[in-house]
Amino acid sequence: MHKPGTVTPERFPARERFAHGAQFIAGRPAEGTSGRSHTVVDPATGEGVHTYGLAGTDDVDAAVAAARKAFPAWAGATPGERSEALHRFAAVVADRAEDFARAESLQCGKPLKLSRAFDVPGTVDNISFFAGAARHLTGRSAGEYSGDHTSYVRREPIGVVGSIAPWNYPLQMAAWKILPAIAAGNTIVLKPAELTPLTSLLLARAATDAGLPDGVINIVTGTGGEAGEHLVGHPDVAMTSFTGSTAVGRRVAGIATATVKRLHLELGGKAPFLVFDDADLDAAVNGAVAGALINTGQDCTAATRAYVQRPLYEAFVERTAALMETVRLGDPFAPGTDLGPLVSHAQRDRVAGFVDRARAYARVVTGGEAPQGELGNGAYYRPTLIADAPQDSEVVRSEIFGPVLVVLPFGTDDEGIALANDTPYGLAASAWSRDVYRTGRATRELRAGCVWINDHIPIVSEMPHGGYQESGFGKDMSAYSFEEYTQIKHVMFDNTAVVRKDWHRTVFGDR
C-alpha cells in the first residue's frame, strides 16, 4: 500500500486555471454568485483541493442567455464547419491529456492509470467520433409518397440543451452530454456535480481554446436543488439530459415535463453477471473482479449481482474472494495502485452501511471494512464479496455503488435468466458460456440496454449506451445519441402546379 500524498503542482498541474471561478459562461471563467462556497476534496486524503463560489439562479440565467445568443450562428454553421471545430477540440484535449488525467484522479480518487487509459482517451475518441458524425446529419431520402408531392425529412437542432452530469465519471459524462448536442448544432449549459467540477471546466476551456464560439458550451457549478432545478425548469431550455440516480431522475422528469421539454435520462443500474456451468471459470472470475471494482465500483454498469450455476458456485466464490484480496488499495497517483478511494467519506459510509446490514442475512466472504493506518484519512473501502444473500434482500435489490459484489447460485438456465431479470433496473448485463445457443438466448432474453458475452464493462463510441425500465431512456454515444439531439421536420412540395387540388372537394364541394 502507498501513503497518499498532498496536493502538489505535480498532482494538480492545472490548478492555476481555476483562479477565476468554477463557472464558464460565454467563453470566460466566472465566479458563482450564490453567496455560498464549496470545496473540492481529494478523497484519498480528505484534503481540500479547490474552494469556489457556487452558482446561483442568476448564473444559470446568464449561461442560458449566452447559449441562446450563440445558438443561431452555431446552428447555421455547415456540418463541415462544426466538424472542423470538433476535430480541433479533440486535438487540444489530447495535447492536455495529462492535465485532464491528474485533475480527474485528484477530484475522484480514481487511480491515475484508469484516468490515463480510460477516461481521457475515451473522451478524445468521443470528440473525434462526433466530429465525424457532425457531417452525417441526414433525414430519410426524398420520395413521392402521396403521388402529387415530394416529401423529405430534415433533422434540425433543438435549441439550448440543459444537462446535468454525475460525479463518478465527470470528464466522460460531460463529453457524453456536450458532444452529440453541439455536433447537431445545439448549444449547451452543463451542470457538473459540485463534488467534481474540475475536468468539466477544463473541457470547456479547451473548447474555447480550440476556437469554438463563445456560448456554445457553458458550465454552471452549483447544487442540484438550486442551480440544477433552475436549469431543468428554465423556459429557454429546450431539452434536458440527466445522468444520475433513479430517485433524482424522477424529480428531474417532473420538472422537465412541466415545461414540455425533450428529456433524456440515464439512471441507476444493478447489472447481473450470469455464469453458466460451461463457462471458462478463470475468465469469469477475472471478469467479475474487474467488472465489479472498476472505478471502485462507482459505475452504473458495474457487475453487482453474480448469478453462478450451482456446479461452479463454490469454486467461483472461493476464487473471486482470493483474487479480490490481491487488489492493491493506495494513493491514486502511485503506479502500483489498483483501487482508489470512493468519491467521498459520505459515499464510503453509505457503502459500509449496506455491508454491515447484510451481515444479518448473508455471508461476507472477504472485505467488508475500511482500511486503517496510512489510508485511514481517505474514503477507502476494501473490495467486498457477499455470498448467499436472499434474492429479495437489500444488497441484491438496491444500487450500492461501491466495491461490492454479491454472488448467488441458480439451478436451471430458466432460473438464472429469471433471477437476472428480477430487478427494476435494466442498464447492462453479461452472460458467460462457451455455448453459442446459451449466449444467443441470453442476448435475446436479458432485459438490459447492453448485454456483454464473456466480458463485462467495455464500451465504444460507435455503440449506444442507455437502459430499460428504471434505468431510464435515451442513448449516450453513437449515432443514436446524435439523433436524440435533433428534431424532425417533414417538408412536402406540391409537384402538380394545380390551383384547385382534388382534395379541396372536401371543403368546396361540387363548386
Short mmCIF file of C-alpha atoms in Angstrom, two decimals, residues 5 41 80 92 199 233 322 356 441 444:
data_model
loop_
_atom_site.label_atom_id
_atom_site.label_comp_id
_atom_site.label_asym_id
_atom_site.label_seq_id
_atom_site.Cartn_x
_atom_site.Cartn_y
_atom_site.Cartn_z
CA GLY A 5 0.43 12.45 -0.95
CA VAL A 41 -11.84 17.42 -1.64
CA GLY A 80 -18.28 20.67 -42.17
CA VAL A 92 -6.45 20.34 -27.77
CA THR A 199 -12.43 18.39 -15.66
CA GLY A 233 -37.12 24.24 -15.41
CA ALA A 322 -8.90 -14.83 -3.43
CA ASP A 356 -22.92 -4.06 7.76
CA ARG A 441 -30.62 -16.85 -25.72
CA ARG A 444 -32.42 -12.07 -26.53
#
